[in-house]
mmCIF file with all atom_site columns, C-alpha atoms and ligand atoms in Angstrom:
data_model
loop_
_atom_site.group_PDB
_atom_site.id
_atom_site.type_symbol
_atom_site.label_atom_id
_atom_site.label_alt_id
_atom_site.label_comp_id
_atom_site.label_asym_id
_atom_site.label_entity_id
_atom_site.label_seq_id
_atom_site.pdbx_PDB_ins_code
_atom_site.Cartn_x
_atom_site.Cartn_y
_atom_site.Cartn_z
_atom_site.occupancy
_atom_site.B_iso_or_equiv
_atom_site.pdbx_formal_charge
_atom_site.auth_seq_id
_atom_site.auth_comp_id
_atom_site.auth_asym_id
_atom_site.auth_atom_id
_atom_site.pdbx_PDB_model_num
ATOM   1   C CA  . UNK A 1 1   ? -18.827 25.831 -16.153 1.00 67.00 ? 1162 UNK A CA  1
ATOM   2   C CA  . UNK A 1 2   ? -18.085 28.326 -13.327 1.00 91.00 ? 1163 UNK A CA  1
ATOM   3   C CA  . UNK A 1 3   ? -15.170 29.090 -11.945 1.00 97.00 ? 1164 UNK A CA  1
ATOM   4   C CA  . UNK A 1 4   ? -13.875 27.290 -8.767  1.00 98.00 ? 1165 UNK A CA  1
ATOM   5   C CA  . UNK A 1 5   ? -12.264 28.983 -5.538  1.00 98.00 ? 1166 UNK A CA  1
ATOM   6   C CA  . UNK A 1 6   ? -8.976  28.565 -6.747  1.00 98.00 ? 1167 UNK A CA  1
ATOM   7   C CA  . UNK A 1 7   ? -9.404  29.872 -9.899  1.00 98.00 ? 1168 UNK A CA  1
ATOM   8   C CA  . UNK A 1 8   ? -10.719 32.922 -8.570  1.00 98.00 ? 1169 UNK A CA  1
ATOM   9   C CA  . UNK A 1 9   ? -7.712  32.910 -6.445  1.00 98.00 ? 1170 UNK A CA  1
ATOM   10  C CA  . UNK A 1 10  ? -5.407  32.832 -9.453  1.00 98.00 ? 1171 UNK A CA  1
ATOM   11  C CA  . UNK A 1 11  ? -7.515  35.364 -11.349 1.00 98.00 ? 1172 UNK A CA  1
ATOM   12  C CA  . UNK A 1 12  ? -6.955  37.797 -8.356  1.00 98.00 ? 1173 UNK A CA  1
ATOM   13  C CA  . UNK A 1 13  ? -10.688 38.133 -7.848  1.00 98.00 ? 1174 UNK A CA  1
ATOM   14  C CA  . UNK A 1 14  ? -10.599 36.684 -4.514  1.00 98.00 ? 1175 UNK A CA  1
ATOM   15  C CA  . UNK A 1 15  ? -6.719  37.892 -2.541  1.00 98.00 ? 1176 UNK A CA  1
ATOM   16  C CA  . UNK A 1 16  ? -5.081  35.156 -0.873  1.00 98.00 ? 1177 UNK A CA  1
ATOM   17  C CA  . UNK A 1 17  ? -1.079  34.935 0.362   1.00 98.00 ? 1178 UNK A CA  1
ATOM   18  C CA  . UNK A 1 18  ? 0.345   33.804 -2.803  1.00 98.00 ? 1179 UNK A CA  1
ATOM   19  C CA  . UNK A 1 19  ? 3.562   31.813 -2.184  1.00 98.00 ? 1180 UNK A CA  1
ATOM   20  C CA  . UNK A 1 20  ? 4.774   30.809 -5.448  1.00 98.00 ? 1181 UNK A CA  1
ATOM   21  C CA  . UNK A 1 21  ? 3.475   30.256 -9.077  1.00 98.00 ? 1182 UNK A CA  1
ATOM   22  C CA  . UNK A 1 22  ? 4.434   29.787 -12.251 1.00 98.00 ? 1183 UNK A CA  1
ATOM   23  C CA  . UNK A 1 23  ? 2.444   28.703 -15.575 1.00 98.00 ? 1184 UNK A CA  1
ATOM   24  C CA  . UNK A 1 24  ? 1.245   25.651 -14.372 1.00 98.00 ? 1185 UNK A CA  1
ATOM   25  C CA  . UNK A 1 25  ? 0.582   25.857 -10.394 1.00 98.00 ? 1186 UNK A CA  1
ATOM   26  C CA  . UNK A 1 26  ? -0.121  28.539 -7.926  1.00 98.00 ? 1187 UNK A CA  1
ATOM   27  C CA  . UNK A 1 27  ? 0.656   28.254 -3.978  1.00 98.00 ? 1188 UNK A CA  1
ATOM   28  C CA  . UNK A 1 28  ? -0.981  29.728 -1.033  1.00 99.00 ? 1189 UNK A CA  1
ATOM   29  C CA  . UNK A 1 29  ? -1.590  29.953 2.442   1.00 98.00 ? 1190 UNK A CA  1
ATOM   30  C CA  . UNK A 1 30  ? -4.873  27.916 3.962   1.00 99.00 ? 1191 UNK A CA  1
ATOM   31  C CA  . UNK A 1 31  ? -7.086  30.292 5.075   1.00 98.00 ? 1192 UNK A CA  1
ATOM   32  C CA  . UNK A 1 32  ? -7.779  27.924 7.939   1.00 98.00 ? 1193 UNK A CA  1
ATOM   33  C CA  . UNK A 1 33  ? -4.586  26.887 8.854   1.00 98.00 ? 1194 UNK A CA  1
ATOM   34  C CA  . UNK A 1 34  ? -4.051  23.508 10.644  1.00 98.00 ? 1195 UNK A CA  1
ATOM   35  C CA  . UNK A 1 35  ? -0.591  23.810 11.372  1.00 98.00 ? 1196 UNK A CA  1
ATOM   36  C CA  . UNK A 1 36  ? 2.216   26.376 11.502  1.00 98.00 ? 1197 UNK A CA  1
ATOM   37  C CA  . UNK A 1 37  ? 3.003   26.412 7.901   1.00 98.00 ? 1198 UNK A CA  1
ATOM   38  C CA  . UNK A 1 38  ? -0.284  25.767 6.029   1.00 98.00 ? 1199 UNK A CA  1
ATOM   39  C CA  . UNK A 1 39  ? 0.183   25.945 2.099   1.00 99.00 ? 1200 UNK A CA  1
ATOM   40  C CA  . UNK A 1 40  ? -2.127  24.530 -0.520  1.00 99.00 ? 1201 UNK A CA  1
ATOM   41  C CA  . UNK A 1 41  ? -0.850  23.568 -4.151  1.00 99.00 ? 1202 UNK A CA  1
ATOM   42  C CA  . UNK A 1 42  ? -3.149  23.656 -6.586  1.00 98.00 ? 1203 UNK A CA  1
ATOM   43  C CA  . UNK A 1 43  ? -2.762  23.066 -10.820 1.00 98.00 ? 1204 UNK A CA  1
ATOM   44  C CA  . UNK A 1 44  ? -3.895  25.939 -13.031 1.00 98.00 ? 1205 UNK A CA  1
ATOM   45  C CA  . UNK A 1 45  ? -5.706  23.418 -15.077 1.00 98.00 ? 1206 UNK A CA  1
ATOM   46  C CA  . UNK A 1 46  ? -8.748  21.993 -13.141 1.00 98.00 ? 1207 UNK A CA  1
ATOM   47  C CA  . UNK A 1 47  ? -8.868  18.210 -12.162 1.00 98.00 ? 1208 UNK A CA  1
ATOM   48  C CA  . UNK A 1 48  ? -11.674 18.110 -9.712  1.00 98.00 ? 1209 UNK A CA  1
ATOM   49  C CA  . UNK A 1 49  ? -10.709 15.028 -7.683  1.00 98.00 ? 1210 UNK A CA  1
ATOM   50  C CA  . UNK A 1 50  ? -7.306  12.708 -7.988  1.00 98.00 ? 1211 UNK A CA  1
ATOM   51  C CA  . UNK A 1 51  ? -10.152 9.919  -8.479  1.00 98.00 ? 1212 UNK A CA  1
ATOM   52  C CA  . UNK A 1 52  ? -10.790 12.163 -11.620 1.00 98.00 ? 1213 UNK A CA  1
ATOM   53  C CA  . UNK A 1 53  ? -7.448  12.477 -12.913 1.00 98.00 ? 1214 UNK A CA  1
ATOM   54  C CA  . UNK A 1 54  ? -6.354  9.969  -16.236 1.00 98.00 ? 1215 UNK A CA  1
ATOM   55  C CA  . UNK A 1 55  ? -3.310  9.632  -18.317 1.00 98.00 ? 1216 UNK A CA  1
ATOM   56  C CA  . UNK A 1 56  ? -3.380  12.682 -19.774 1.00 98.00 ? 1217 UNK A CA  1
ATOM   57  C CA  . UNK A 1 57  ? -2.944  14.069 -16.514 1.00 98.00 ? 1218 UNK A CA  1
ATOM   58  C CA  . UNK A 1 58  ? 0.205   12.751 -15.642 1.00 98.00 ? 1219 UNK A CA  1
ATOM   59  C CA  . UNK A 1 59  ? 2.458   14.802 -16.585 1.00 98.00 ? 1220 UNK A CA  1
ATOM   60  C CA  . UNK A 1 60  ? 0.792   17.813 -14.527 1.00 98.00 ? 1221 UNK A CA  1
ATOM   61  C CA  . UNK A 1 61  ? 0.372   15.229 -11.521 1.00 98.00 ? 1222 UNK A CA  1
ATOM   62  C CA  . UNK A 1 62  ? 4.321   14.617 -11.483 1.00 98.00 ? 1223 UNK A CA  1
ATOM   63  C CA  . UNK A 1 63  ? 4.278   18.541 -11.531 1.00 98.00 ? 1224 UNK A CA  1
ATOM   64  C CA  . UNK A 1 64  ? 2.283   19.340 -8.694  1.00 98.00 ? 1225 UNK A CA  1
ATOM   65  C CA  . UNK A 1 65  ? 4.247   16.952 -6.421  1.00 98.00 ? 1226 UNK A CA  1
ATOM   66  C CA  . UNK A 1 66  ? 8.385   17.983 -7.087  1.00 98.00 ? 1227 UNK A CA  1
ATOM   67  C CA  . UNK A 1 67  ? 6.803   21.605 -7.043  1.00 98.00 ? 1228 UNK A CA  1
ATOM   68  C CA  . UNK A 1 68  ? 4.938   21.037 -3.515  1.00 98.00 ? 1229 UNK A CA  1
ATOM   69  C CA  . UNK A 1 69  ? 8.449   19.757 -2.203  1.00 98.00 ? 1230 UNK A CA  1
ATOM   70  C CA  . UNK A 1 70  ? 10.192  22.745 -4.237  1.00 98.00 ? 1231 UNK A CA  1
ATOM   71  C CA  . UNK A 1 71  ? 7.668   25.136 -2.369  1.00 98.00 ? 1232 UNK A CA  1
ATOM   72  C CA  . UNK A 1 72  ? 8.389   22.937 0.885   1.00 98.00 ? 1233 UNK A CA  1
ATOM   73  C CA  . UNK A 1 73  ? 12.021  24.114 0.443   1.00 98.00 ? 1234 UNK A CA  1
ATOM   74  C CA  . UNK A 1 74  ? 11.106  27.869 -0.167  1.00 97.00 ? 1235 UNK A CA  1
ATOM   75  C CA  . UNK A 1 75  ? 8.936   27.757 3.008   1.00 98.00 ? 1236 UNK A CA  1
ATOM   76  C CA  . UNK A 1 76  ? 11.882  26.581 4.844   1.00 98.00 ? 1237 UNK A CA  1
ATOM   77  C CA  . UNK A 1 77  ? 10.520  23.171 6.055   1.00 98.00 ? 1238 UNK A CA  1
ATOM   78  C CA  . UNK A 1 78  ? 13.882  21.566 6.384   1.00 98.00 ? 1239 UNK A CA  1
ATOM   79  C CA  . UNK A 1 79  ? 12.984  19.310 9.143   1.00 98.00 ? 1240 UNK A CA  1
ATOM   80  C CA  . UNK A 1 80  ? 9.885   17.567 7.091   1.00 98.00 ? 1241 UNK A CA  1
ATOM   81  C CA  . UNK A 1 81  ? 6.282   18.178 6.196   1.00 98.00 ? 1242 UNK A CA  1
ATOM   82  C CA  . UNK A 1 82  ? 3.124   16.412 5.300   1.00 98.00 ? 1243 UNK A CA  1
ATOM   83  C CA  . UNK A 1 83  ? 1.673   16.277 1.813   1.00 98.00 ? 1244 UNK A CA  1
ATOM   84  C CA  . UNK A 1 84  ? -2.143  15.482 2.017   1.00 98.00 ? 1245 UNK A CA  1
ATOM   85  C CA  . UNK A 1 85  ? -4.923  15.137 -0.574  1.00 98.00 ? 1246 UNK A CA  1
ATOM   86  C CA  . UNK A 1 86  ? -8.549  15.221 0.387   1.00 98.00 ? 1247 UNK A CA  1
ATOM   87  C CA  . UNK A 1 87  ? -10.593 12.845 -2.269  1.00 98.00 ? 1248 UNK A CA  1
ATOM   88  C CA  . UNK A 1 88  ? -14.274 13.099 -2.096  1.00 98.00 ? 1249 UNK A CA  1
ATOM   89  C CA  . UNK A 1 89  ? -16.884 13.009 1.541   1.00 98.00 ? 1250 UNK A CA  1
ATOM   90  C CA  . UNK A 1 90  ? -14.859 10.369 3.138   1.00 97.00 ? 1251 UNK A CA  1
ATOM   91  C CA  . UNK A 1 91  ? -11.188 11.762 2.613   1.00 98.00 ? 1252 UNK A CA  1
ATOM   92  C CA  . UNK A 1 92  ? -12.490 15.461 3.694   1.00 97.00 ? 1253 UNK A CA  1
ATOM   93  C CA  . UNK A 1 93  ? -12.435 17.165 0.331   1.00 98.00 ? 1254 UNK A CA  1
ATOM   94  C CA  . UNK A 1 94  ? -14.385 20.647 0.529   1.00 98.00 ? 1255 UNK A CA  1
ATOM   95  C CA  . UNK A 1 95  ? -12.915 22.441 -2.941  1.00 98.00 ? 1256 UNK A CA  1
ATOM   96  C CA  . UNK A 1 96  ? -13.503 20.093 -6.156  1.00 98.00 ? 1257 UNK A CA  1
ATOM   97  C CA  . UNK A 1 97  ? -10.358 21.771 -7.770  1.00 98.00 ? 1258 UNK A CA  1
ATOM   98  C CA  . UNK A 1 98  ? -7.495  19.377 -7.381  1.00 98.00 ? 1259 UNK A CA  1
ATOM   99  C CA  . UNK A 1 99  ? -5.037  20.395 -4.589  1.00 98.00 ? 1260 UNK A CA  1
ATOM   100 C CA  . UNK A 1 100 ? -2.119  19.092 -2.669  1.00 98.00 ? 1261 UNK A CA  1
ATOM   101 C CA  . UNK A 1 101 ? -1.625  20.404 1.278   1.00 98.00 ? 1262 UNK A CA  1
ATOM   102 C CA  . UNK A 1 102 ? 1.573   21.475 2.608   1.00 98.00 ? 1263 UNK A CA  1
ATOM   103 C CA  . UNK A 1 103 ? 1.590   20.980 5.910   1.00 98.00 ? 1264 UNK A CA  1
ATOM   104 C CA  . UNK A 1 104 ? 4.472   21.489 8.214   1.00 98.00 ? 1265 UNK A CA  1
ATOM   105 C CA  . UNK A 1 105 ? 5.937   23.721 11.270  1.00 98.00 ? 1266 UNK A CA  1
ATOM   106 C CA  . UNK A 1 106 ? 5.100   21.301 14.142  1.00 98.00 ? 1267 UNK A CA  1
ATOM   107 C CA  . UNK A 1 107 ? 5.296   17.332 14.385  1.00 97.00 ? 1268 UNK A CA  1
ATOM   108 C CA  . UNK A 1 108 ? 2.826   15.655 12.552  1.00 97.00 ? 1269 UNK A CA  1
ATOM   109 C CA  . UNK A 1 109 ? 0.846   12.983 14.448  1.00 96.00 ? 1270 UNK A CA  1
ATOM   110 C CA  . UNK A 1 110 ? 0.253   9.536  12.481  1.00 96.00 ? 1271 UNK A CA  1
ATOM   111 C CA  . UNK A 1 111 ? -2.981  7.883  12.053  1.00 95.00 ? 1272 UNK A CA  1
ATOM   112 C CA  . UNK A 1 112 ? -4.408  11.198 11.232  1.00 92.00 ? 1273 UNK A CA  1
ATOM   113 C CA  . UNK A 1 113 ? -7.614  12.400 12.387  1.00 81.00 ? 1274 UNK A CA  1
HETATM 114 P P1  . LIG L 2 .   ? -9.975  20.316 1.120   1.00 74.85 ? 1717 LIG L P1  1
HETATM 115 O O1  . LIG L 2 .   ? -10.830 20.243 2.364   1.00 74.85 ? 1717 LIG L O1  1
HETATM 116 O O2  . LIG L 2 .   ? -10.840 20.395 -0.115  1.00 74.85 ? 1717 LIG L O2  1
HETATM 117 O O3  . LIG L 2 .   ? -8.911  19.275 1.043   1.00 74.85 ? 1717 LIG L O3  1
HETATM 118 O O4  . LIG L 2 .   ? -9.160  21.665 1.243   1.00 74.85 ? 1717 LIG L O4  1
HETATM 119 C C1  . LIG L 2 .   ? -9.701  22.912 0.961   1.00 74.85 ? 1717 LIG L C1  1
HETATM 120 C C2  . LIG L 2 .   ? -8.923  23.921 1.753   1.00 74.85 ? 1717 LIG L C2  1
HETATM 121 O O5  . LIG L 2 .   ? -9.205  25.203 1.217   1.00 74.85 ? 1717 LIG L O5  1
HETATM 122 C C3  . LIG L 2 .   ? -9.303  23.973 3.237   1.00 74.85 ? 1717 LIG L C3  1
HETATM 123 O O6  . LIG L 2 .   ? -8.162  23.654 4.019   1.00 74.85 ? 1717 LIG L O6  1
HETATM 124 C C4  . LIG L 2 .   ? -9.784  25.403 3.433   1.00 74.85 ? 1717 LIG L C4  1
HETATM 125 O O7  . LIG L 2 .   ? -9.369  25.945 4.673   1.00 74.85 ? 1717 LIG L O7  1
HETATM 126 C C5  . LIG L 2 .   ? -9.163  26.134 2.272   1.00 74.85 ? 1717 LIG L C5  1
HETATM 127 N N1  . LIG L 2 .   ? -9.923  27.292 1.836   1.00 74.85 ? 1717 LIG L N1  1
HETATM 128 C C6  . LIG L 2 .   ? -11.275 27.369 1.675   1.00 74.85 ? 1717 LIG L C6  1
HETATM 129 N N2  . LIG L 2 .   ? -11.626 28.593 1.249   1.00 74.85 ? 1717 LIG L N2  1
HETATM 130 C C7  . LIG L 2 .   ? -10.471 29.307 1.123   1.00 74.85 ? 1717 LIG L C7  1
HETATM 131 C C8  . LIG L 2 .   ? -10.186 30.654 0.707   1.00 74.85 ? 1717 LIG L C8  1
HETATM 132 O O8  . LIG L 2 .   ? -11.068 31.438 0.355   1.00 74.85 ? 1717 LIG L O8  1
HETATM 133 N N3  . LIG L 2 .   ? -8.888  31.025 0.729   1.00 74.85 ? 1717 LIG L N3  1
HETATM 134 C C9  . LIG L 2 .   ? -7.874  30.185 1.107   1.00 74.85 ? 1717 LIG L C9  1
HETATM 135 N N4  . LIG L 2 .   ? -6.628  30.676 1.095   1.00 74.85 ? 1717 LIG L N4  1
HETATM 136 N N5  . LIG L 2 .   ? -8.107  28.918 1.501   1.00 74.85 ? 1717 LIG L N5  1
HETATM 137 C C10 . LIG L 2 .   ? -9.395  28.485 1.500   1.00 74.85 ? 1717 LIG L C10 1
#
């Protein structure tokens, strides 16, 4: 299997902002940025899709979300953010590596585009 993007990115082979990590999740800045503070949280381990995740995945899953809001906190988005993951053509995934977006710095409209 080849590496995905975010491997790379955690393997230093492609440079991106790094914002936090630790053994079992990495955090960076979007290179496309759709809103001031644009952060993607991703788990070292790859799980394409959350429509590819199972039970043994849980425990990662429950990970990934208190260390989005942890990295939330770091970023200094005391006044709220959006969590958002893409699943598959419909929900607007683009990178089949499992990844939560941090989105936050402005007021975030609701139904989303
Ligand atoms: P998805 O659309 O799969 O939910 O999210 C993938 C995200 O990865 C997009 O927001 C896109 O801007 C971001 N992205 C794609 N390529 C790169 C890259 O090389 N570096 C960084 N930092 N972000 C990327």
């Amino acid at each position: 299997m080849s590496e995905t993007l975010f491997q790379k990115i955690a393997a230093r082979q492609i440079p991106a902002a790094i914002v936090y990590e630790d053994d079992q999740v990495l955090a960076f800045r979007d290179i496309h940025p759709q809103a001031p503070v644009h952060v993607l949280i991703v788990p070292k381990r790859v799980i394409p899709r959350i429509a590819e995740a199972g039970p043994q995945d849980q425990a990662l899953l429950g990970q990934l979300l208190l260390k989005a809001a942890e990295v939330a906190q770091i970023l200094g988005l005391a006044n709220g953010y959006r969590l958002v993951i893409n699943n598959g053509p419909d929900g607007g995934e683009t990178v089949p590596h499992l990844h939560c977006h941090i989105l936050g710095g402005r007021h975030m409209a609701w139904p989303p585009g």
